[in-house]
PDB file of C-alpha atoms in Angstrom:
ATOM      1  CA  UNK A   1      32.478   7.651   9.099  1.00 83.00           C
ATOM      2  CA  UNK A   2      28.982   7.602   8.421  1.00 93.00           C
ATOM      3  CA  UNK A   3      26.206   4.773   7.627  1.00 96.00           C
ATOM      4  CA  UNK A   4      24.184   5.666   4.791  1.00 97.00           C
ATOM      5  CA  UNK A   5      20.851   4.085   3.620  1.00 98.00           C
ATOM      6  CA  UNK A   6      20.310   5.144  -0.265  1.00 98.00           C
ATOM      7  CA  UNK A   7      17.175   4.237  -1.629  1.00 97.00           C
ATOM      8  CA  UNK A   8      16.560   4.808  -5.692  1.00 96.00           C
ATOM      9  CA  UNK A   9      14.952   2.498  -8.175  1.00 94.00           C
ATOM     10  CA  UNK A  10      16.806   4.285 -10.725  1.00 93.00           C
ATOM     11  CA  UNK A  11      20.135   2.198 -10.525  1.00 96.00           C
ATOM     12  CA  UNK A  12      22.881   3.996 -12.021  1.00 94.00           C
ATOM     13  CA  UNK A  13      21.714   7.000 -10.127  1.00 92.00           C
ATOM     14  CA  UNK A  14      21.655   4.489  -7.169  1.00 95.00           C
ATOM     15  CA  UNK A  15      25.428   3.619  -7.610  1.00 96.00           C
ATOM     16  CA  UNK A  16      26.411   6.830  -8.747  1.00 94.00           C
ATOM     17  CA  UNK A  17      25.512   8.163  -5.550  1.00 95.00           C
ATOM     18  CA  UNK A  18      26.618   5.421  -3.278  1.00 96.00           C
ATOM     19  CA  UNK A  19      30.067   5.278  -5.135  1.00 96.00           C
ATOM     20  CA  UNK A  20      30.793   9.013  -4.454  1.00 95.00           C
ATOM     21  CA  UNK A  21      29.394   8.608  -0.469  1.00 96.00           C
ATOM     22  CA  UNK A  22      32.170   5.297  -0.385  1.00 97.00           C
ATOM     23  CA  UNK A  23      34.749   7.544  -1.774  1.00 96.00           C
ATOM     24  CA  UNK A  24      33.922   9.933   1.169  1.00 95.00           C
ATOM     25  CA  UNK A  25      34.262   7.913   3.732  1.00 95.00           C
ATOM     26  CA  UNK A  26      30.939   6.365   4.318  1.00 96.00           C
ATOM     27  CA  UNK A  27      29.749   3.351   4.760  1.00 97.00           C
ATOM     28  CA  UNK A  28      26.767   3.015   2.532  1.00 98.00           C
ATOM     29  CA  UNK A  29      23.504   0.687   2.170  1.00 98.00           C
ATOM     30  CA  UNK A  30      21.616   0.570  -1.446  1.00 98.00           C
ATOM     31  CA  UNK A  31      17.887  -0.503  -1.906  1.00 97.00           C
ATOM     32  CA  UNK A  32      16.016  -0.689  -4.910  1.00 97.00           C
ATOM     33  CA  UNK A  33      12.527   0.510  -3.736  1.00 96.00           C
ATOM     34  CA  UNK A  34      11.125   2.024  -0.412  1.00 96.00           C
ATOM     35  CA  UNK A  35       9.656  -1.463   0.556  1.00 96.00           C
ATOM     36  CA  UNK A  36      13.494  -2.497   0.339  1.00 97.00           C
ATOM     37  CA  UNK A  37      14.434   0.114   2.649  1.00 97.00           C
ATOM     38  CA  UNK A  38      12.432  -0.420   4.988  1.00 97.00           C
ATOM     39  CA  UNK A  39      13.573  -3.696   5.265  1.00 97.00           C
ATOM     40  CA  UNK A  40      16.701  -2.366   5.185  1.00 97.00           C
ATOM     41  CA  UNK A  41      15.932  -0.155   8.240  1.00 97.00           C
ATOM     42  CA  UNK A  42      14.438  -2.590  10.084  1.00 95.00           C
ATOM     43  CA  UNK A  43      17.671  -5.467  10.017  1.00 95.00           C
ATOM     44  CA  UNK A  44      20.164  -2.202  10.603  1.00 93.00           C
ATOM     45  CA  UNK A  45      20.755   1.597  11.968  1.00 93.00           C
ATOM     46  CA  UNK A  46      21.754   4.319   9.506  1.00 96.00           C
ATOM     47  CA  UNK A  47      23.401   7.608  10.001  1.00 96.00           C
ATOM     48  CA  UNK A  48      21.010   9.370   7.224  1.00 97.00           C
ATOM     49  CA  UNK A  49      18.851   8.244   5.337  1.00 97.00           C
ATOM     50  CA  UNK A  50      18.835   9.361   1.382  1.00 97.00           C
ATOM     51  CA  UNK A  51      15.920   8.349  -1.218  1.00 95.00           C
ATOM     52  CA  UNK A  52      14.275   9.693  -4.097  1.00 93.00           C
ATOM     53  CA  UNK A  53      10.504  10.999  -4.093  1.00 90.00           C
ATOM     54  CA  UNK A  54       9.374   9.085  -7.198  1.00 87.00           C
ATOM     55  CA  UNK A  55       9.507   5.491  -7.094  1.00 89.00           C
ATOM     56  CA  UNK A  56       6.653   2.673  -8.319  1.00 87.00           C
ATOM     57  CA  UNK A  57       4.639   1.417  -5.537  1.00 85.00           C
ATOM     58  CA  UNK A  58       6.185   3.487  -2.866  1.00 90.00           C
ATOM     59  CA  UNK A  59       7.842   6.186  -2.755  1.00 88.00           C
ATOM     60  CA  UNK A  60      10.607   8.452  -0.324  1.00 90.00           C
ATOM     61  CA  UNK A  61       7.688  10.252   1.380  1.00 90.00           C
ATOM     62  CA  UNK A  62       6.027   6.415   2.612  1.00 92.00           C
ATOM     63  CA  UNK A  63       9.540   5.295   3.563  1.00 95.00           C
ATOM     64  CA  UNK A  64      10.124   8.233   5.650  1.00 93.00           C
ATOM     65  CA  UNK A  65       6.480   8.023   7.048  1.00 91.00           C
ATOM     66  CA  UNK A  66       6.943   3.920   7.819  1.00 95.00           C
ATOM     67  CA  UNK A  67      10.700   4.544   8.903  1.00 95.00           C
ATOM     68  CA  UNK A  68       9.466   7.258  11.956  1.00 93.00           C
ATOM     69  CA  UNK A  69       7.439   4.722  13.040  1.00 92.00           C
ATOM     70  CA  UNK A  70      10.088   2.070  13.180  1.00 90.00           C
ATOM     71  CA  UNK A  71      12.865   4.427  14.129  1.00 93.00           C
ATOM     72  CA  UNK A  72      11.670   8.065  15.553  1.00 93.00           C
ATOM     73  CA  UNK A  73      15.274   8.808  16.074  1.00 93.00           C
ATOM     74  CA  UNK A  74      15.904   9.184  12.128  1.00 94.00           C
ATOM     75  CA  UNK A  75      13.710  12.132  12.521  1.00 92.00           C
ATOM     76  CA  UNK A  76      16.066  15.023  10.553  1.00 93.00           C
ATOM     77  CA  UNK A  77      18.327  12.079   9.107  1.00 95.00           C
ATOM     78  CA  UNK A  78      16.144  12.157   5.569  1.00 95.00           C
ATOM     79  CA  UNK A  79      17.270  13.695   2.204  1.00 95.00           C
ATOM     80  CA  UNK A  80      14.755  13.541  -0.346  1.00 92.00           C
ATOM     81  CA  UNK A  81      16.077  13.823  -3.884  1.00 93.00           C
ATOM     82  CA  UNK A  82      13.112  15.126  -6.137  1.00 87.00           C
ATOM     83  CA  UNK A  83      12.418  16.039  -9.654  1.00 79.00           C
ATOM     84  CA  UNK A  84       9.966  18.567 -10.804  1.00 65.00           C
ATOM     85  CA  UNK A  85       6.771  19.105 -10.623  1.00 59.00           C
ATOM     86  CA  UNK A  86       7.191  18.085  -6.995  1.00 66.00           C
ATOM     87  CA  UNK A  87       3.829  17.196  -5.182  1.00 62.00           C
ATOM     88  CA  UNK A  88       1.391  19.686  -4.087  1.00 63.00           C
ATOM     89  CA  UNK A  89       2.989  21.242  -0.749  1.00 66.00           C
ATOM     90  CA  UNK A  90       0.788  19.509   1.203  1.00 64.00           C
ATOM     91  CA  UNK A  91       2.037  16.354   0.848  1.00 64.00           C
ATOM     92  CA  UNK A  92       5.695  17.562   1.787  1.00 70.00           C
ATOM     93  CA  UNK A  93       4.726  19.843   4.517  1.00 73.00           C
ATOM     94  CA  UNK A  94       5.416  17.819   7.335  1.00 69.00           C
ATOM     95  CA  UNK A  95       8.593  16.468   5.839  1.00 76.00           C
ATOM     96  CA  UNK A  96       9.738  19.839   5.365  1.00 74.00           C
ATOM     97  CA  UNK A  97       9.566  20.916   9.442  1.00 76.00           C
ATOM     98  CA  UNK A  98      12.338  18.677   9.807  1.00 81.00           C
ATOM     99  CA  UNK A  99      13.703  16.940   6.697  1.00 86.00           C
ATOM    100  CA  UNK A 100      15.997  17.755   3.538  1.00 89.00           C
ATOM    101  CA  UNK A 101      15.598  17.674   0.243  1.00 84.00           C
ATOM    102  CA  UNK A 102      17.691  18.508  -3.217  1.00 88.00           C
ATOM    103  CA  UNK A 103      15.863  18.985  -6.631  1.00 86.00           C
ATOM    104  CA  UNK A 104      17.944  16.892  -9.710  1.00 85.00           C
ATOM    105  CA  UNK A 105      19.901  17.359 -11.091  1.00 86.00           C
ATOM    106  CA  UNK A 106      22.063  17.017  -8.090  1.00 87.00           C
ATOM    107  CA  UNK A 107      25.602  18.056  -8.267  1.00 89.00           C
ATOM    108  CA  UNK A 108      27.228  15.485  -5.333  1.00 91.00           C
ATOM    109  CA  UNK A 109      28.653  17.971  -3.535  1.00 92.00           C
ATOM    110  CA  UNK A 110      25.636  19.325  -2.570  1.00 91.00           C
ATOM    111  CA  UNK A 111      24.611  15.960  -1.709  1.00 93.00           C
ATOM    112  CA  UNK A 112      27.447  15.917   0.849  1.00 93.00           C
ATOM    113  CA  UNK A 113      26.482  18.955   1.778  1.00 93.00           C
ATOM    114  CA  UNK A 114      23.566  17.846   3.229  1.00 93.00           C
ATOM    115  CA  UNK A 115      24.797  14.707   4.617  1.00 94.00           C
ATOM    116  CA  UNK A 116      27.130  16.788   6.486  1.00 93.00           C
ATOM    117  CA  UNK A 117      24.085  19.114   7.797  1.00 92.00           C
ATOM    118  CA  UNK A 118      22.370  15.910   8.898  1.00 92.00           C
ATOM    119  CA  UNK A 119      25.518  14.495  11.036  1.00 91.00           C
ATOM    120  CA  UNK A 120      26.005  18.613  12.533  1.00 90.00           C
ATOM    121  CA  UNK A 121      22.423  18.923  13.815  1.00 83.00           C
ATOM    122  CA  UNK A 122      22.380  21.920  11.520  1.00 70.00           C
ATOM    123  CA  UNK A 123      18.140  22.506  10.629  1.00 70.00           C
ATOM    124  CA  UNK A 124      16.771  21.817   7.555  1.00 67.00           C
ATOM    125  CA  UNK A 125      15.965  25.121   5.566  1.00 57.00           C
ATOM    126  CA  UNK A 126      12.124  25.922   5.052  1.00 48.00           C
ATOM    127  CA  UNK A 127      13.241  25.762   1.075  1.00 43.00           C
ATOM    128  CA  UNK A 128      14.360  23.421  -1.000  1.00 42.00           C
ATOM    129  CA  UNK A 129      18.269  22.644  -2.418  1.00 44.00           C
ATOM    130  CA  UNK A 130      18.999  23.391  -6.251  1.00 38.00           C
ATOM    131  CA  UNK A 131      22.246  22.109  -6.850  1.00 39.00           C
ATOM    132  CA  UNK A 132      23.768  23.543 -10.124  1.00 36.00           C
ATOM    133  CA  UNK A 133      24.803  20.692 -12.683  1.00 35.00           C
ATOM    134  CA  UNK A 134      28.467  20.048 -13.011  1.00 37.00           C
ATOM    135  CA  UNK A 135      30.976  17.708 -14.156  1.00 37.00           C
ATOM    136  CA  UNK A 136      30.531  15.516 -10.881  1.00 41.00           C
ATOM    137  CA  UNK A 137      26.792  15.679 -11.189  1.00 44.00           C
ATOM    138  CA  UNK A 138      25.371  12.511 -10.834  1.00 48.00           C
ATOM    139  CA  UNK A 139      23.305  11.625 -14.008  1.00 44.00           C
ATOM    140  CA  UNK A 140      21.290   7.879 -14.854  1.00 46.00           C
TER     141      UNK A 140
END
């Protein structure tokens, strides 16, 4: 179905998430850091494209920067997952034109939610994605 690129230091939420994109059908990628995705991005080609904001030395918002450079056509292919407080809006306002992303907790539906967007061409919406926590919410 789809190739999916998930990027999270935190690793149960890493293999939480991938497990439940498997189970739908896609084929997905895992790396442990942005600087792992990348290189992940640069040895393959990836449907979407899912990280989280917060990670040490660099974070979802670098990946997605070094990634467009690499790749332009992953432009709209992101998901950011982010905790609050998120950064100041000016550091997410150019991801935001065109980009995803869902606040944690995440309930994985809403996660396939947006993978599903992504693959539809359906635009990202100028606000972000709560999803409400549930029994298949995805937790470290």
């Amino acid at each position: 179905m789809y190739s999916v690129l998930m990027v999270d230091d935190n690793t149960a939420m890493r293999e939480a998430l991938a497990r439940s994109l498997t189970r739908r059908g896609c084929r997905v990628t895992t790396a442990a850091s942005g600087v792992a995705g990348l290189e992940a991005l640069r040895a393959g080609s990836f449907d979407v494209v899912i990280t989280d904001l917060n990670m040490p030395e660099r974070g979802g918002l670098w990946l997605w920067r070094q990634a467009l450079f690499f790749h332009p056509e992953l432009r709209g292919r992101f998901v950011l997952i982010a905790s609050e407080p998120l950064p100041e809006p000016r550091s997410l306002s150019l991801f935001m034109e065109t980009e995803r992303f869902v606040l944690k907790p995440l309930s994985l539906d809403t996660l396939w939610r947006q993978v599903e967007e992504v693959m539809q061409g359906v635009p990202s919406s100028p606000s972000s994605s709560r999803a409400e926590p549930d029994e298949s919410a995805a937790r470290p």
